[in-house]
XYZ file of C-alpha atoms in Angstrom:
516
model
C 32.528 142.746 -26.214
C 35.673 144.691 -25.257
C 35.137 143.718 -21.591
C 34.815 140.085 -22.643
C 38.141 140.262 -24.535
C 39.899 141.858 -21.549
C 38.405 139.295 -19.180
C 39.382 136.397 -21.453
C 42.882 137.784 -21.875
C 43.284 138.200 -18.116
C 42.169 134.628 -17.474
C 44.592 133.387 -20.131
C 47.481 135.297 -18.528
C 46.580 133.919 -15.115
C 46.514 130.385 -16.498
C 49.929 130.829 -18.116
C 51.234 132.343 -14.895
C 49.956 129.362 -12.910
C 51.514 126.949 -15.397
C 54.815 128.823 -15.050
C 54.627 128.652 -11.248
C 53.856 124.932 -11.361
C 56.729 124.306 -13.761
C 59.086 126.313 -11.581
C 58.062 124.453 -8.450
C 58.804 121.138 -10.137
C 62.125 122.249 -11.642
C 64.576 123.548 -9.073
C 67.332 124.466 -11.492
C 67.352 127.435 -13.839
C 67.784 126.196 -17.395
C 70.518 127.546 -19.612
C 71.979 126.893 -23.047
C 75.241 124.900 -22.690
C 77.313 127.511 -24.536
C 76.006 130.192 -22.162
C 77.679 128.279 -19.309
C 80.859 127.567 -21.236
C 79.976 124.051 -22.391
C 79.924 122.697 -25.929
C 76.552 121.350 -27.081
C 78.381 119.445 -29.785
C 80.536 117.667 -27.191
C 77.455 116.579 -25.225
C 75.990 115.320 -28.502
C 79.164 113.359 -29.158
C 78.946 111.885 -25.668
C 75.377 110.709 -26.338
C 76.456 109.211 -29.683
C 79.321 107.394 -27.956
C 76.964 106.048 -25.294
C 74.710 104.677 -28.021
C 77.622 102.809 -29.568
C 79.020 101.572 -26.245
C 78.234 98.506 -24.151
C 76.652 100.730 -21.496
C 72.893 101.163 -21.223
C 72.149 104.621 -19.823
C 68.710 105.424 -18.421
C 69.101 109.120 -17.623
C 71.547 111.991 -17.419
C 71.501 115.500 -15.964
C 74.366 117.969 -16.371
C 74.662 121.100 -14.238
C 77.147 123.940 -14.794
C 77.433 126.932 -12.491
C 74.306 125.644 -10.756
C 72.261 125.776 -13.960
C 70.670 122.922 -15.873
C 72.289 122.662 -19.303
C 71.217 119.144 -20.358
C 68.822 116.458 -19.217
C 67.501 113.343 -20.891
C 65.873 109.986 -20.225
C 66.044 106.943 -22.459
C 62.424 105.847 -22.982
C 60.730 104.036 -21.153
C 62.563 105.789 -18.287
C 61.346 109.282 -17.469
C 61.853 112.338 -15.255
C 59.052 111.489 -12.837
C 60.394 108.013 -12.094
C 62.620 107.147 -9.174
C 65.619 104.924 -9.767
C 67.275 102.407 -7.460
C 70.541 104.015 -6.384
C 72.287 100.950 -4.949
C 75.431 102.224 -3.189
C 74.773 105.888 -3.951
C 72.524 105.376 -0.910
C 75.692 105.206 1.203
C 76.454 108.875 0.624
C 73.025 109.842 1.966
C 73.523 107.645 5.046
C 76.862 109.331 5.690
C 75.143 112.710 5.334
C 72.748 111.687 8.109
C 75.806 110.982 10.256
C 77.032 114.470 9.425
C 73.776 116.037 10.577
C 73.819 113.970 13.783
C 77.376 115.075 14.515
C 76.339 118.685 13.958
C 73.514 118.163 16.471
C 76.005 116.636 18.931
C 74.240 113.284 18.994
C 77.536 111.489 18.283
C 81.098 111.982 17.097
C 83.219 110.191 14.515
C 85.401 108.896 17.339
C 82.566 107.140 19.176
C 82.998 103.389 19.475
C 80.478 101.361 17.480
C 79.825 98.903 20.300
C 78.856 101.808 22.600
C 75.586 102.180 20.691
C 74.586 98.522 20.929
C 75.535 97.077 24.345
C 72.685 94.587 24.031
C 74.084 93.112 20.797
C 77.818 92.725 21.505
C 79.244 89.190 21.550
C 80.165 87.522 24.845
C 83.842 88.130 24.097
C 84.731 91.518 22.574
C 88.066 91.488 20.777
C 90.401 94.485 21.103
C 89.848 95.332 17.426
C 86.062 95.273 17.750
C 86.305 97.387 20.899
C 88.428 99.923 18.987
C 86.108 100.200 15.951
C 84.839 103.776 15.565
C 82.204 105.538 13.504
C 85.037 107.066 11.467
C 86.424 103.631 10.625
C 83.031 102.517 9.357
C 82.527 105.730 7.379
C 85.833 105.166 5.574
C 85.308 101.442 4.810
C 88.146 100.442 7.128
C 86.098 98.287 9.528
C 88.849 95.683 9.629
C 86.644 92.746 8.637
C 87.639 90.405 5.825
C 85.939 89.155 3.707
C 82.942 91.453 3.243
C 80.195 89.853 5.372
C 77.258 91.624 3.709
C 75.648 89.126 1.378
C 75.994 86.043 3.547
C 74.721 87.756 6.687
C 71.780 89.793 5.347
C 70.380 86.727 3.610
C 70.700 84.422 6.622
C 70.104 86.567 9.720
C 67.254 88.791 10.861
C 69.284 90.763 13.418
C 71.849 92.491 11.228
C 73.372 94.566 14.038
C 74.164 91.500 16.116
C 75.344 89.712 12.998
C 77.782 92.508 12.065
C 79.230 92.623 15.586
C 79.790 88.858 15.512
C 82.091 89.069 12.477
C 85.792 88.920 13.417
C 87.665 92.206 13.013
C 90.909 90.793 11.677
C 92.727 94.072 10.981
C 93.241 97.061 13.218
C 90.333 99.391 12.349
C 91.312 102.339 10.195
C 94.261 100.604 8.559
C 92.877 98.425 5.759
C 90.275 99.237 3.113
C 87.514 96.716 2.425
C 84.225 97.621 0.790
C 81.709 96.634 3.456
C 78.057 97.430 2.826
C 76.941 95.869 6.105
C 79.140 98.471 7.782
C 77.095 101.212 6.113
C 73.959 99.524 7.432
C 75.477 99.949 10.911
C 75.660 103.712 10.327
C 71.937 103.637 9.562
C 71.310 101.624 12.720
C 73.364 104.132 14.735
C 71.258 107.014 13.401
C 68.072 105.205 14.392
C 69.543 104.455 17.813
C 70.503 108.058 18.625
C 67.553 109.832 16.979
C 64.693 107.342 17.283
C 64.045 107.779 13.555
C 64.860 105.822 10.435
C 67.477 107.528 8.272
C 64.898 108.492 5.653
C 62.714 110.182 8.291
C 65.669 111.870 9.972
C 66.861 113.254 6.619
C 63.430 114.425 5.487
C 63.279 117.847 7.200
C 67.043 118.356 7.156
C 67.895 117.340 3.589
C 65.012 116.157 1.426
C 62.516 118.924 2.235
C 65.212 121.579 1.996
C 66.258 120.415 -1.465
C 62.667 119.939 -2.626
C 63.028 116.169 -2.878
C 59.731 114.284 -2.668
C 58.489 110.733 -3.090
C 61.716 109.040 -1.991
C 61.620 105.613 -0.394
C 64.191 103.323 1.201
C 64.232 99.597 1.873
C 64.325 98.338 5.455
C 65.756 95.344 7.293
C 63.687 92.845 9.324
C 63.936 95.166 12.366
C 62.576 98.202 10.531
C 65.940 99.935 10.027
C 66.763 101.458 6.626
C 69.316 99.298 4.839
C 71.730 102.242 4.652
C 74.174 100.824 2.118
C 71.549 100.366 -0.576
C 67.805 100.614 -1.134
C 67.240 104.378 -1.539
C 65.228 105.409 -4.608
C 65.276 108.989 -5.934
C 64.656 110.802 -9.202
C 67.626 111.826 -11.334
C 66.989 115.491 -10.549
C 67.187 114.646 -6.843
C 70.584 113.045 -7.396
C 71.767 116.206 -9.135
C 70.526 118.328 -6.228
C 72.558 116.251 -3.791
C 75.654 116.682 -5.932
C 75.085 120.421 -6.205
C 74.736 120.674 -2.423
C 78.194 119.136 -2.008
C 79.621 121.255 -4.820
C 78.395 124.295 -2.868
C 80.078 122.954 0.292
C 76.776 122.246 2.015
C 75.002 125.478 1.114
C 71.575 125.690 -0.523
C 69.883 128.926 -1.550
C 72.654 130.756 0.241
C 72.090 128.987 3.560
C 74.448 126.515 5.210
C 72.418 123.291 5.269
C 75.086 120.736 6.102
C 77.213 121.307 9.205
C 80.063 123.658 8.336
C 82.982 121.733 6.889
C 81.145 118.398 6.584
C 80.883 118.433 2.773
C 84.608 119.036 2.453
C 85.509 116.463 5.093
C 83.162 113.814 3.685
C 84.592 114.207 0.157
C 88.274 114.120 1.129
C 90.234 110.862 0.816
C 90.608 108.998 4.103
C 92.168 105.749 2.920
C 93.780 104.372 -0.243
C 92.190 101.206 -1.579
C 95.338 99.443 -2.788
C 98.415 101.407 -1.678
C 100.745 98.811 -3.197
C 99.366 99.106 -6.742
C 101.783 100.526 -9.332
C 101.127 104.168 -10.189
C 100.117 103.277 -13.755
C 97.288 101.118 -12.441
C 96.171 103.817 -10.022
C 96.217 106.424 -12.780
C 93.870 104.404 -14.978
C 91.230 103.624 -12.352
C 88.588 105.746 -10.672
C 88.513 103.203 -7.839
C 92.133 103.843 -6.825
C 91.960 107.561 -6.025
C 91.047 107.202 -2.360
C 87.875 106.542 -0.392
C 86.188 109.275 1.646
C 83.167 109.080 3.928
C 80.952 106.779 1.842
C 82.084 108.570 -1.315
C 84.871 107.925 -3.783
C 87.521 110.241 -5.096
C 87.786 110.316 -8.893
C 90.494 111.227 -11.307
C 90.579 114.882 -12.395
C 90.163 116.029 -8.783
C 86.496 115.039 -8.765
C 84.514 112.921 -6.327
C 81.350 110.875 -6.584
C 78.551 108.935 -5.025
C 78.641 105.576 -6.762
C 76.114 102.763 -7.125
C 76.276 99.317 -8.727
C 75.610 99.040 -12.465
C 76.519 102.659 -13.154
C 74.572 104.986 -10.853
C 76.710 108.111 -10.493
C 76.596 111.528 -8.874
C 79.850 113.059 -10.123
C 80.967 116.365 -8.596
C 83.649 118.326 -10.478
C 84.778 121.274 -8.304
C 87.343 122.592 -10.789
C 84.684 122.701 -13.513
C 81.893 123.895 -11.153
C 79.763 121.066 -12.531
C 77.660 118.081 -11.495
C 76.748 115.072 -13.619
C 74.044 112.622 -12.473
C 73.613 109.344 -14.358
C 71.432 106.277 -13.946
C 72.252 103.182 -15.959
C 72.823 99.469 -16.180
C 76.326 98.518 -17.189
C 78.681 95.639 -16.532
C 81.685 97.955 -16.850
C 81.369 101.026 -14.648
C 84.895 102.188 -15.496
C 84.024 102.213 -19.187
C 80.943 104.309 -18.431
C 82.860 106.939 -16.475
C 85.634 106.883 -19.096
C 83.062 108.238 -21.565
C 82.453 111.150 -19.193
C 86.161 111.943 -19.049
C 86.657 111.552 -22.797
C 83.723 113.605 -24.060
C 82.258 115.758 -21.295
C 85.278 116.816 -19.241
C 86.970 118.620 -22.179
C 83.657 120.305 -22.999
C 83.822 122.557 -19.918
C 85.452 125.882 -20.731
C 86.237 128.616 -18.221
C 84.427 131.223 -20.311
C 81.157 131.450 -22.160
C 81.258 130.022 -25.665
C 79.913 131.650 -28.820
C 76.313 130.746 -29.547
C 75.948 127.612 -31.632
C 72.236 127.445 -32.303
C 72.589 124.553 -34.712
C 74.426 122.345 -32.191
C 72.188 123.449 -29.302
C 69.054 122.657 -31.305
C 70.445 119.256 -32.361
C 71.261 118.480 -28.733
C 67.798 119.470 -27.562
C 66.205 117.240 -30.191
C 68.473 114.321 -29.341
C 67.804 114.601 -25.599
C 64.058 114.672 -26.262
C 64.188 111.578 -28.471
C 66.418 109.299 -26.405
C 65.042 105.760 -26.300
C 66.230 102.230 -25.675
C 65.930 99.853 -28.586
C 62.674 97.967 -29.017
C 62.108 94.841 -31.119
C 60.314 95.548 -34.382
C 56.558 95.307 -34.290
C 55.316 91.847 -35.243
C 52.673 91.259 -37.882
C 50.537 89.013 -35.708
C 49.043 85.949 -37.391
C 47.613 82.678 -36.203
C 50.879 82.265 -34.263
C 49.262 83.869 -31.268
C 46.570 81.193 -31.160
C 49.195 78.580 -30.303
C 50.110 80.524 -27.182
C 46.640 81.772 -26.295
C 46.130 79.316 -23.442
C 47.212 78.422 -19.912
C 50.257 76.253 -19.189
C 50.878 74.390 -15.936
C 54.502 74.620 -14.831
C 56.421 71.791 -13.230
C 57.649 72.333 -9.620
C 60.520 74.826 -9.608
C 62.681 77.083 -7.410
C 60.772 80.207 -8.522
C 57.533 78.682 -7.195
C 55.752 79.444 -10.482
C 52.616 77.327 -10.888
C 51.228 78.436 -14.248
C 51.477 81.014 -17.007
C 48.611 82.131 -19.250
C 48.695 84.240 -22.429
C 45.852 86.406 -23.692
C 46.432 88.370 -26.910
C 44.210 91.347 -27.627
C 45.303 93.369 -30.630
C 48.823 94.586 -30.004
C 48.706 93.709 -26.323
C 49.782 90.454 -24.739
C 48.351 90.010 -21.246
C 50.225 87.459 -19.166
C 48.912 85.929 -15.951
C 51.622 84.392 -13.818
C 50.575 82.293 -10.823
C 52.889 81.365 -7.978
C 52.068 79.235 -4.949
C 50.770 82.345 -3.135
C 50.285 85.183 -5.644
C 48.816 85.984 -9.049
C 50.514 88.630 -11.199
C 48.976 90.385 -14.203
C 51.615 91.674 -16.639
C 51.110 93.555 -19.902
C 53.427 93.511 -22.926
C 53.160 95.729 -26.014
C 53.880 94.789 -29.597
C 56.758 96.985 -30.717
C 55.927 99.379 -27.878
C 56.193 99.613 -24.112
C 53.110 98.701 -22.121
C 53.477 100.444 -18.781
C 51.976 99.241 -15.522
C 52.692 98.246 -11.933
C 53.282 94.965 -10.178
C 53.968 93.584 -6.731
C 56.184 90.946 -8.339
C 59.742 91.510 -7.141
C 62.160 92.336 -9.908
C 65.824 91.431 -10.278
C 68.046 92.896 -7.577
C 71.660 92.478 -6.565
C 70.491 92.299 -2.932
C 67.175 90.574 -3.602
C 68.241 87.722 -1.336
C 68.340 89.942 1.736
C 65.723 89.243 4.371
C 62.888 91.797 4.142
C 64.013 92.751 0.618
C 61.484 95.121 -1.034
C 59.522 95.404 2.237
C 57.859 98.779 2.584
C 58.143 99.710 -1.085
C 55.057 100.514 -3.187
C 54.150 98.404 -6.248
C 56.987 98.427 -8.763
C 56.564 100.338 -12.021
C 57.176 98.274 -15.128
C 57.232 98.510 -18.912
C 56.745 95.367 -21.012
C 57.184 94.495 -24.675
C 56.955 91.235 -26.599
C 58.241 89.879 -29.876
C 58.216 86.587 -31.773
C 61.595 85.318 -32.918
C 59.905 82.496 -34.821
C 56.473 80.909 -35.077
C 56.844 79.048 -31.788
C 59.032 81.372 -29.687
C 57.927 84.513 -27.884
C 60.257 86.840 -25.952
C 58.721 88.824 -23.100
C 60.841 91.754 -21.959
C 59.871 93.254 -18.606
C 61.717 96.397 -17.537
C 61.496 97.451 -13.911
C 61.745 101.131 -14.759
C 62.489 102.357 -11.231
C 65.546 100.110 -11.108
C 68.435 99.406 -13.470
C 67.170 95.946 -14.323
C 65.158 93.988 -16.844
C 63.697 90.499 -16.796
C 63.405 88.409 -19.941
C 61.085 85.425 -20.292
C 61.645 83.370 -23.445
C 58.860 80.872 -24.091
C 59.210 78.134 -26.707
C 56.279 75.949 -27.695
C 56.623 72.370 -28.888
C 53.134 71.000 -29.376
C 51.497 71.230 -25.962
C 54.849 71.517 -24.176
C 56.269 74.861 -23.091
C 59.880 75.680 -22.209
C 60.477 78.929 -20.273
C 63.940 80.449 -20.022
C 64.185 83.194 -17.384
C 67.061 85.693 -17.544
C 68.025 88.764 -15.507
C 69.718 91.617 -17.325
C 72.547 91.939 -14.815
C 73.681 88.389 -15.541
C 74.395 89.551 -19.112
C 73.477 86.229 -20.679
C 75.664 84.117 -18.397
C 72.844 82.510 -16.416
C 69.320 81.370 -17.007
C 66.649 79.360 -15.231
C 64.729 76.894 -17.383
C 61.195 75.801 -16.475
C 58.941 73.254 -18.168
C 55.187 73.428 -18.661
C 52.258 71.730 -20.364
C 49.091 73.201 -21.851
C 46.069 72.666 -19.616
């Protein structure tokens, strides 16, 4: 009997040890209480309260201090194991690939862009195009105007040739213009000199070293990573990238990035609007100078920055990193909350223990959730919708929509001219699933958009606003965006209003249907 107890106890210890090892392998940062790293738990709590009252919808946040994890949270249905579309935060990773390639002497910042693509240059090369260097592209001073990105990636299949055909109206290096197609060219240059897509080139050099797994990156019609957008990572991965730059390119005591690259890439190279009055510059985090595919911030910070509020904020003076994913129409307002509540929370010394505030913060972080409509008491209302509706010809190519209610689940079948999509929606809850249906995207009109990505993870909920109106909310939970389908029934006639979250109620597509 004694042997059995010892044996059982040993097995139990081994199991706990294995669980600890597994947990450690998944979590790269040592956890610490905020006060132990000189940060006020109460201030972080106040930040979260302010976010809840603001117009900004946050999806996740991670805060690091002195290299330790002091706070992390995800607003349900978002979660720690989900990737998130980074939009232009991708640019900072593309620039990092350039840094590695420079360190391996595959190129220099002074190399001319046209030297990499002799087969794609126009018949007549202007002096400005001939002068355009890798450094100019890195610093968003390509000299083109206006930004050619959206018109060219949606119309052309050869984006390199398309970029080189755009007139360079200003002397390169002299005028700032945000140019995402220029960042794509950096990706194309990496593929040209290494024979690998950016994501593959970075894998052993950056991603594997930092313990980043499961990343993916959109490609163009030629199989080149989009560079300026399209990378998807977990929030923890974003924080790791920020910590790498905070540590000047070192990881686990080893110099990972080429010596000096982190400092060079995060130093201002050009001022966006040099003629702005100082008061306007002082109030904007977009007027502090642009680096190599990164932005300077107020308070001597710098950041990777993606549309709708994706941030990797590095604060050298505070020895801190803040990673945020979100969907907001006002990115300045979002970062203002960081400066108002979190920046003052960083003290140079450890703070006295505040177990009450630390416990309240832990509970709040664990219970973060986006608002859901109240659960409906389902009645015969569902029977009116429980059928298939043919949809009149439309730009979305939808052919029919069918509803099937089973308990608290609404199964929707959406037919297009080529595909059938099965979507689930919960009653007062999120029904999670996957779909190959493309979700809303700022660059969804680009040729080859979403190509190479796995099925998209989704969370759906439904609610009735009246007896004849159902609202289907479909969150694409590895992106910032949500789709809303509002269906109104009038006898056998159905009206469908389709809305994307990033239009913020300013646009909708209306479709008409009839019960079969």
